């Protein structure tokens, strides 16, 4: 089967959509419900490749999880939590697929458990840095070894008997932070973590709701080991993923005469740096119907093409809150007046692909002027994009970003490696078609 799609310019995007459920929250819901005591319900779970890697991993650890797929894409999970000490030794290697969140967060839980386990992943995940979790977990007392001097998957873990540490994180990463918070639940004492910049806080919110003793003050997090205490099960409803919505927000802004309503979107402020930037760029965005759903802010986003976007300078503390929106932000930048510069984004080199390189290469092929730096890039705006054959490097967000760029390009754009969209957004192309006029 061909793994590419040919896309052409559209006249406009119009309509109402509900993007798929949040990937980060879906991972965390399965993990935390699995180590809670008793039955949790997770409504609107994201049934995509990444989150299924997490779900299947916890089944391997002995957790019973029922999937009720219901109407449409709305999956309800019933998770029979085993309690913090109830997981069992897996009989075979745990395959995290493409999912960094699965590998890094699970390593924190496995480090707390006194059995043997081994983790691996696909070609991309096996090249992504794991020392960032292995080093602090070893400091807490876990026995871990991994490929290439403890830097890459596969890795093996023999955990248990963790002690709390004070850890100053060298990189802003919600995955590392969450890994250490989870290990902290198993540790004796209070684990203190300081992050260099604020990253997404879904783990902290969910754990608080489950009764864990976790305290967040700015960039400092303190989590107390559970000891004999239990985590309470939850009944949660997951909102749509802001990062998935971002592709259509951008589409609505750059395809002339577009107007769309995106419903039920997670608006956690640690995730919505993209909105701040595009508002500064002059975008028409209205946030409507703001509400709280299961401890996360949710809203509907109304956006409209107005033209007249202006270039932006993006760096510093805002970066973690728009890290996954970098590819689509680059596409937007090609249509803004002036030169957009993104710096301080070296983490993008170690995502599902080297996203700085992948965006620079593809946008140049489409006719944009791009300069690449070690930690970011600059893009000259008001570009007339032309169709090209694009390598997505099998990275879901690269494939989706160029699919949006194709909507304003002359001629045909071929996106290669499109099955990767199933990592986070099954149904992406159908949704795009539904909106295209
Ligand atoms: C995620 C955190 C981010 C993000 C990834 C999901 C999470 O990664 O890029 O898509 O769910 O915690 P880092 O924490 O490595 O920056």
Coordinates of C-alpha atoms and ligand atoms in Angstrom, one line a residue:
X1 CA 0.0 0.0 0.0
X2 CA 1.3 3.4 -0.9
X3 CA 2.3 5.5 2.1
X4 CA 1.9 8.8 0.5
X5 CA -0.8 11.3 -0.4
X6 CA -1.1 13.9 -3.1
X7 CA -2.7 17.1 -2.0
X8 CA -3.7 20.3 -3.9
X9 CA -4.7 23.8 -3.1
X10 CA -8.2 24.3 -1.7
X11 CA -10.5 27.3 -1.9
X12 CA -11.3 27.5 1.8
X13 CA -11.7 25.6 5.0
X14 CA -15.2 25.8 6.5
X15 CA -17.0 23.9 9.2
X16 CA -17.0 22.5 12.7
X17 CA -14.6 19.8 14.1
X18 CA -13.8 17.9 17.2
X19 CA -10.1 16.9 17.1
X20 CA -9.1 13.6 18.7
X21 CA -8.5 13.2 22.4
X22 CA -5.4 14.5 24.1
X23 CA -2.4 12.2 23.7
X24 CA -0.5 13.3 26.7
X25 CA -3.5 13.0 29.0
X26 CA -4.5 9.6 27.5
X27 CA -1.0 8.2 28.3
X28 CA -1.1 9.5 31.8
X29 CA -4.7 8.3 32.5
X30 CA -3.8 4.7 31.6
X31 CA -0.5 4.8 33.6
X32 CA -2.0 6.4 36.8
X33 CA -5.2 4.4 36.7
X34 CA -3.2 1.2 36.4
X35 CA -1.3 1.9 39.7
X36 CA -4.4 3.3 41.5
X37 CA -6.4 1.1 43.8
X38 CA -9.6 -0.1 42.1
X39 CA -11.7 0.7 39.0
X40 CA -11.1 3.8 37.0
X41 CA -13.1 5.0 34.0
X42 CA -11.4 7.0 31.3
X43 CA -13.8 8.6 28.8
X44 CA -12.7 9.8 25.4
X45 CA -9.4 8.0 25.4
X46 CA -7.2 8.5 22.3
X47 CA -7.1 5.3 20.4
X48 CA -3.9 6.0 18.4
X49 CA -0.7 4.1 17.9
X50 CA 1.2 5.9 20.7
X51 CA -1.4 5.6 23.3
X52 CA -2.0 2.0 22.4
X53 CA 1.7 1.4 23.1
X54 CA 1.0 2.5 26.7
X55 CA -2.2 0.6 27.0
X56 CA -0.6 -2.7 25.7
X57 CA 2.4 -2.2 28.0
X58 CA 0.2 -2.0 31.1
X59 CA -1.7 -5.1 30.0
X60 CA 1.7 -6.8 29.9
X61 CA 2.3 -5.7 33.5
X62 CA -0.9 -7.6 34.5
X63 CA -3.5 -4.8 34.4
X64 CA -7.0 -5.6 33.2
X65 CA -8.2 -2.9 30.8
X66 CA -11.5 -3.1 29.0
X67 CA -12.1 -1.0 25.8
X68 CA -15.6 0.1 24.9
X69 CA -15.3 1.7 21.5
X70 CA -18.9 3.0 21.5
X71 CA -20.1 5.3 18.8
X72 CA -17.6 6.9 16.5
X73 CA -14.1 7.4 17.9
X74 CA -15.1 7.8 21.5
X75 CA -13.4 5.1 23.4
X76 CA -14.2 4.5 27.1
X77 CA -11.7 2.5 29.1
X78 CA -12.4 0.6 32.3
X79 CA -9.1 0.1 34.1
X80 CA -8.9 -2.3 37.0
X81 CA -6.0 -0.6 38.9
X82 CA -3.6 -3.0 40.7
X83 CA -2.4 -0.6 43.3
X84 CA 1.0 0.9 43.5
X85 CA 2.7 -2.4 44.3
X86 CA 0.4 -4.7 42.3
X87 CA 2.1 -4.7 38.8
X88 CA 3.6 -8.0 37.8
X89 CA 6.9 -8.8 36.0
X90 CA 6.3 -8.7 32.2
X91 CA 7.0 -12.0 30.5
X92 CA 8.6 -10.4 27.5
X93 CA 10.1 -7.1 26.3
X94 CA 7.9 -4.1 26.4
X95 CA 7.7 -2.4 23.0
X96 CA 7.0 1.3 23.3
X97 CA 6.8 1.7 19.5
X98 CA 7.3 5.4 18.5
X99 CA 6.3 6.7 21.9
X100 CA 8.8 8.7 24.0
X101 CA 6.1 9.4 26.5
X102 CA 5.5 5.6 27.0
X103 CA 9.2 4.8 27.4
X104 CA 10.2 7.7 29.7
X105 CA 7.1 7.8 32.0
X106 CA 7.0 4.0 32.3
X107 CA 10.7 3.8 33.2
X108 CA 9.8 5.9 36.3
X109 CA 7.1 3.4 37.3
X110 CA 9.2 0.3 36.5
X111 CA 12.1 1.8 38.5
X112 CA 9.8 1.6 41.6
X113 CA 9.1 -2.0 41.1
X114 CA 11.3 -4.9 42.3
X115 CA 11.1 -7.0 39.2
X116 CA 13.0 -7.3 35.9
X117 CA 11.7 -5.5 32.8
X118 CA 13.1 -4.4 29.5
X119 CA 11.9 -1.7 27.2
X120 CA 12.5 -1.1 23.5
X121 CA 11.0 0.9 20.6
X122 CA 11.0 1.5 16.9
X123 CA 13.9 2.9 14.8
X124 CA 13.1 6.4 15.8
X125 CA 12.6 5.9 19.5
X126 CA 15.8 3.8 19.7
X127 CA 17.7 6.9 18.6
X128 CA 16.2 9.2 21.2
X129 CA 18.0 10.2 24.4
X130 CA 17.2 8.1 27.4
X131 CA 20.1 9.1 29.7
X132 CA 18.0 12.0 30.8
X133 CA 15.8 9.5 32.7
X134 CA 18.3 6.8 33.3
X135 CA 20.8 9.0 35.2
X136 CA 18.4 10.4 37.8
X137 CA 16.6 7.0 38.2
X138 CA 20.0 5.4 39.0
X139 CA 20.6 8.1 41.5
X140 CA 17.3 7.1 43.2
X141 CA 18.7 3.6 43.4
X142 CA 17.3 1.7 40.4
X143 CA 19.5 -0.7 38.5
X144 CA 19.3 0.3 34.9
X145 CA 21.4 -0.4 31.9
X146 CA 20.9 0.5 28.3
X147 CA 22.5 0.4 24.9
X148 CA 25.5 2.6 24.0
X149 CA 26.8 3.3 27.5
X150 CA 23.3 3.7 29.0
X151 CA 22.1 6.3 26.5
X152 CA 19.5 4.5 24.2
X153 CA 16.8 1.9 24.2
X154 CA 16.7 -1.1 24.6
X155 CA 17.1 -0.7 28.3
X156 CA 16.6 -3.1 31.2
X157 CA 15.4 -2.1 34.6
X158 CA 15.4 -3.8 38.0
X159 CA 13.8 -1.4 40.4
X160 CA 12.6 -1.2 44.0
X161 CA 13.8 0.4 47.2
X162 CA 14.1 3.9 45.7
X163 CA 15.2 6.9 47.8
X164 CA 14.0 10.4 47.2
X165 CA 16.4 12.9 45.6
X166 CA 16.7 16.6 44.9
X167 CA 17.0 16.9 41.1
X168 CA 17.6 20.0 39.0
X169 CA 16.6 19.1 35.5
X170 CA 19.1 20.1 32.8
X171 CA 16.4 20.2 30.0
X172 CA 12.8 21.3 30.1
X173 CA 10.9 18.0 29.5
X174 CA 7.5 17.0 30.8
X175 CA 8.5 13.4 30.1
X176 CA 11.6 13.6 32.4
X177 CA 9.7 15.5 35.0
X178 CA 6.8 13.0 35.0
X179 CA 9.2 10.0 35.1
X180 CA 10.7 11.4 38.2
X181 CA 7.4 12.3 39.8
X182 CA 6.2 8.7 39.2
X183 CA 9.4 7.2 40.6
X184 CA 9.0 9.7 43.5
X185 CA 5.7 8.0 44.4
X186 CA 7.6 4.8 45.1
X187 CA 10.6 6.4 46.9
X188 CA 11.2 6.8 50.6
X189 CA 10.9 10.5 51.5
X190 CA 10.1 13.6 49.4
X191 CA 11.5 13.9 45.9
X192 CA 12.2 17.5 44.9
X193 CA 12.4 18.4 41.2
X194 CA 13.2 21.7 39.6
X195 CA 12.6 22.3 36.0
X196 CA 14.4 25.0 34.0
X197 CA 11.2 26.1 32.2
X198 CA 7.6 25.3 32.9
X199 CA 6.5 22.2 30.9
X200 CA 3.1 20.5 30.6
X201 CA 1.7 19.7 34.0
X202 CA -1.0 17.0 33.3
X203 CA 0.8 14.4 35.6
X204 CA 0.8 16.8 38.5
X205 CA -2.9 17.7 38.0
X206 CA -4.0 14.1 37.7
X207 CA -2.0 12.9 40.7
X208 CA -3.4 15.6 42.9
X209 CA -6.9 14.6 41.9
X210 CA -6.0 11.0 42.9
X211 CA -4.9 12.0 46.4
X212 CA -1.1 12.0 46.0
X213 CA 0.8 14.5 48.1
X214 CA 2.3 16.7 45.4
X215 CA 3.1 20.3 45.7
X216 CA 3.9 22.6 42.8
X217 CA 5.4 26.1 43.3
X218 CA 6.5 27.7 40.1
X219 CA 9.3 25.5 38.7
X220 CA 9.6 23.4 41.8
X221 CA 7.7 20.2 42.4
X222 CA 7.7 18.1 45.6
X223 CA 6.2 14.7 45.7
X224 CA 6.0 12.5 48.7
X225 CA 6.5 8.8 48.5
X226 CA 3.2 7.0 48.9
X227 CA 4.5 4.4 51.4
X228 CA 1.4 2.4 52.4
X229 CA -1.0 5.0 51.1
X230 CA -3.1 4.4 48.0
X231 CA -3.8 6.3 44.8
X232 CA -7.6 6.8 44.4
X233 CA -9.2 5.6 41.1
X234 CA -10.7 8.3 38.9
X235 CA -13.5 8.9 36.4
X236 CA -12.1 11.3 33.9
X237 CA -13.1 12.7 30.6
X238 CA -10.2 13.7 28.2
X239 CA -10.5 16.8 26.1
X240 CA -9.4 17.2 22.5
X241 CA -5.7 17.6 21.9
X242 CA -4.6 21.2 21.5
X243 CA -1.6 20.0 19.5
X244 CA -3.9 18.3 17.0
X245 CA -6.2 21.3 16.8
X246 CA -3.2 23.5 16.0
X247 CA -3.0 22.1 12.5
X248 CA -6.5 23.2 11.7
X249 CA -6.1 26.6 13.5
X250 CA -3.2 27.2 11.2
X251 CA -5.1 26.0 8.2
X252 CA -7.9 28.4 8.9
X253 CA -5.5 31.3 9.2
X254 CA -3.6 30.7 6.0
X255 CA -6.2 29.4 3.5
X256 CA -8.1 32.6 2.4
X257 CA -11.7 33.0 3.3
X258 CA -11.6 30.2 5.9
X259 CA -13.6 30.1 9.1
X260 CA -13.8 27.1 11.4
X261 CA -15.0 26.2 14.9
X262 CA -12.9 23.7 16.8
X263 CA -14.8 22.2 19.7
X264 CA -13.9 20.8 23.1
X265 CA -10.1 21.6 23.0
X266 CA -7.8 21.2 26.0
X267 CA -6.6 24.7 27.0
X268 CA -4.0 23.9 29.7
X269 CA -1.8 27.0 29.8
X270 CA 1.3 24.8 29.7
X271 CA 0.2 23.7 26.2
X272 CA -1.1 26.8 24.5
X273 CA 2.0 29.0 23.8
X274 CA 1.0 28.7 20.1
X275 CA -2.1 30.7 20.7
X276 CA -0.1 33.5 22.4
X277 CA 2.3 33.6 19.4
X278 CA -0.4 33.6 16.7
X279 CA -2.4 36.3 18.5
X280 CA 0.8 38.4 18.5
X281 CA 1.1 37.6 14.8
X282 CA -2.3 39.2 14.3
X283 CA -4.5 36.1 13.9
X284 CA -8.3 36.2 14.4
X285 CA -8.9 33.8 17.3
X286 CA -11.8 33.7 19.7
X287 CA -11.8 31.4 22.7
X288 CA -15.4 30.5 23.6
X289 CA -17.3 28.5 26.2
X290 CA -14.4 28.1 28.6
X291 CA -15.1 25.3 31.2
X292 CA -13.3 22.9 33.5
X293 CA -13.4 19.2 32.6
X294 CA -11.8 16.7 35.0
X295 CA -9.4 19.3 36.3
X296 CA -8.2 20.6 32.8
X297 CA -9.5 23.8 31.2
X298 CA -11.4 23.2 28.0
X299 CA -12.9 25.6 25.4
X300 CA -14.1 26.0 21.8
X301 CA -11.8 27.8 19.4
X302 CA -13.2 30.0 16.6
X303 CA -10.7 31.1 14.0
X304 CA -10.9 32.9 10.7
X305 CA -8.5 33.9 7.9
X306 CA -7.7 37.6 7.9
X307 CA -4.5 37.7 6.0
X308 CA -2.0 40.3 7.4
X309 CA -0.1 37.9 9.6
X310 CA 3.1 39.4 11.0
X311 CA 6.4 37.6 11.7
X312 CA 7.2 36.6 15.2
X313 CA 10.4 36.1 17.3
X314 CA 10.1 33.0 19.5
X315 CA 12.5 31.8 22.1
X316 CA 13.0 31.3 25.8
X317 CA 10.4 30.3 28.4
X318 CA 7.5 30.0 26.0
X319 CA 9.2 27.2 24.1
X320 CA 8.0 24.1 26.1
X321 CA 4.4 25.3 25.8
X322 CA 4.5 25.2 22.0
X323 CA 7.2 22.6 21.5
X324 CA 4.9 20.2 19.5
X325 CA 3.5 23.1 17.4
X326 CA 6.9 24.0 16.0
X327 CA 6.3 22.3 12.6
X328 CA 3.0 24.0 12.0
X329 CA 4.3 27.3 13.3
X330 CA 7.0 27.1 10.6
X331 CA 4.3 26.7 7.9
X332 CA 2.4 29.8 9.3
X333 CA 5.7 31.8 9.3
X334 CA 5.9 31.3 5.5
X335 CA 2.7 33.4 5.2
X336 CA 3.6 36.2 7.6
X337 CA 5.1 39.5 6.7
X338 CA 8.7 39.7 7.7
X339 CA 11.2 37.1 9.0
X340 CA 10.1 34.8 11.8
X341 CA 12.9 33.5 14.0
X342 CA 12.7 30.6 16.4
X343 CA 15.7 30.0 18.7
X344 CA 16.4 28.0 21.9
X345 CA 14.6 25.0 20.4
X346 CA 17.5 22.4 20.3
X347 CA 15.1 19.8 21.8
X348 CA 13.4 19.7 18.4
X349 CA 16.5 17.9 17.1
X350 CA 15.6 14.8 19.2
X351 CA 11.9 14.5 18.7
X352 CA 10.3 11.8 16.5
X353 CA 12.6 13.2 13.8
X354 CA 15.0 16.1 13.7
X355 CA 12.2 18.5 13.3
X356 CA 14.4 21.6 12.6
X357 CA 16.1 19.8 9.7
X358 CA 12.8 18.2 8.4
X359 CA 11.0 21.5 8.3
X360 CA 13.9 23.4 6.8
X361 CA 14.3 20.8 4.0
X362 CA 10.6 20.5 3.2
X363 CA 9.9 24.3 3.2
X364 CA 12.9 25.0 1.0
X365 CA 11.6 22.4 -1.5
X366 CA 8.3 24.3 -1.5
X367 CA 10.1 27.5 -2.3
X368 CA 10.4 29.2 1.1
X369 CA 13.6 30.9 2.2
X370 CA 14.8 29.2 5.4
X371 CA 18.0 29.6 7.5
X372 CA 18.8 26.7 9.8
X373 CA 20.6 27.2 13.2
X374 CA 21.7 24.6 15.7
X375 CA 18.8 25.6 18.0
X376 CA 16.1 26.8 15.6
X377 CA 15.6 28.5 12.3
X378 CA 14.4 31.6 10.5
X379 CA 11.8 31.8 7.8
X380 CA 11.2 34.6 5.4
X381 CA 7.5 35.3 5.0
X382 CA 5.1 36.2 2.2
X383 CA 6.4 33.1 0.3
X384 CA 4.6 31.7 -2.7
X385 CA 4.6 28.0 -1.9
X386 CA 4.8 25.5 -4.7
X387 CA 4.0 21.8 -4.6
X388 CA 6.9 19.4 -4.0
X389 CA 7.6 15.8 -2.9
X390 CA 8.0 16.0 0.9
X391 CA 9.8 13.5 3.2
X392 CA 7.9 13.5 6.5
X393 CA 10.7 11.3 8.0
X394 CA 7.8 9.2 9.3
X395 CA 7.1 11.9 11.8
X396 CA 3.3 12.5 12.4
X397 CA 3.7 16.2 13.0
X398 CA 5.9 16.8 10.0
X399 CA 3.4 14.9 7.8
X400 CA 0.5 16.9 9.1
X401 CA 2.2 20.3 8.9
X402 CA 3.1 19.8 5.3
X403 CA -0.4 18.6 4.5
X404 CA -1.6 22.1 5.7
X405 CA 1.1 23.8 3.7
X406 CA -0.1 21.9 0.6
X407 CA -3.5 23.6 0.9
X408 CA -2.0 26.9 -0.2
X409 CA 0.7 25.7 -2.6
X410 CA 0.5 25.8 -6.4
X411 CA 0.4 22.4 -8.1
X412 CA 0.6 19.0 -6.4
X413 CA 2.3 18.3 -3.0
X414 CA 3.2 14.7 -2.3
X415 CA 3.5 13.9 1.4
X416 CA 5.5 10.7 2.0
X417 CA 5.3 8.6 5.1
X418 CA 1.7 9.5 6.0
X419 CA 0.8 6.4 8.0
X420 CA 2.7 8.2 10.8
X421 CA -0.3 10.4 11.4
X422 CA -1.9 7.4 13.2
X423 CA 0.6 8.0 16.0
X424 CA -1.5 10.9 17.3
X425 CA -4.3 11.7 14.8
X426 CA -6.1 8.8 13.1
X427 CA -8.7 10.4 10.8
X428 CA -6.6 13.5 10.1
X429 CA -7.0 13.3 6.3
X430 CA -10.7 12.6 6.6
X431 CA -11.1 15.7 8.8
X432 CA -9.1 17.8 6.4
X433 CA -11.3 16.6 3.5
X434 CA -14.5 17.4 5.5
X435 CA -13.4 21.0 6.0
X436 CA -12.0 21.6 2.5
X437 CA -14.2 23.5 0.0
Ligands
LIG1 C1 5.1 15.0 26.1 C2 6.1 15.9 26.3 C3 6.9 16.6 25.3 C4 6.2 16.5 23.9 C5 5.7 15.1 23.6 C6 4.7 14.7 24.7 C7 4.4 14.4 27.2 O1 8.1 15.9 25.2 O2 7.1 16.9 22.9 O3 5.0 15.1 22.4 O4 3.3 13.8 27.0 O5 4.9 14.5 28.3 P1 9.4 16.4 26.2 O6 8.9 16.2 27.5 O7 10.4 15.4 25.9 O8 9.7 17.8 25.8

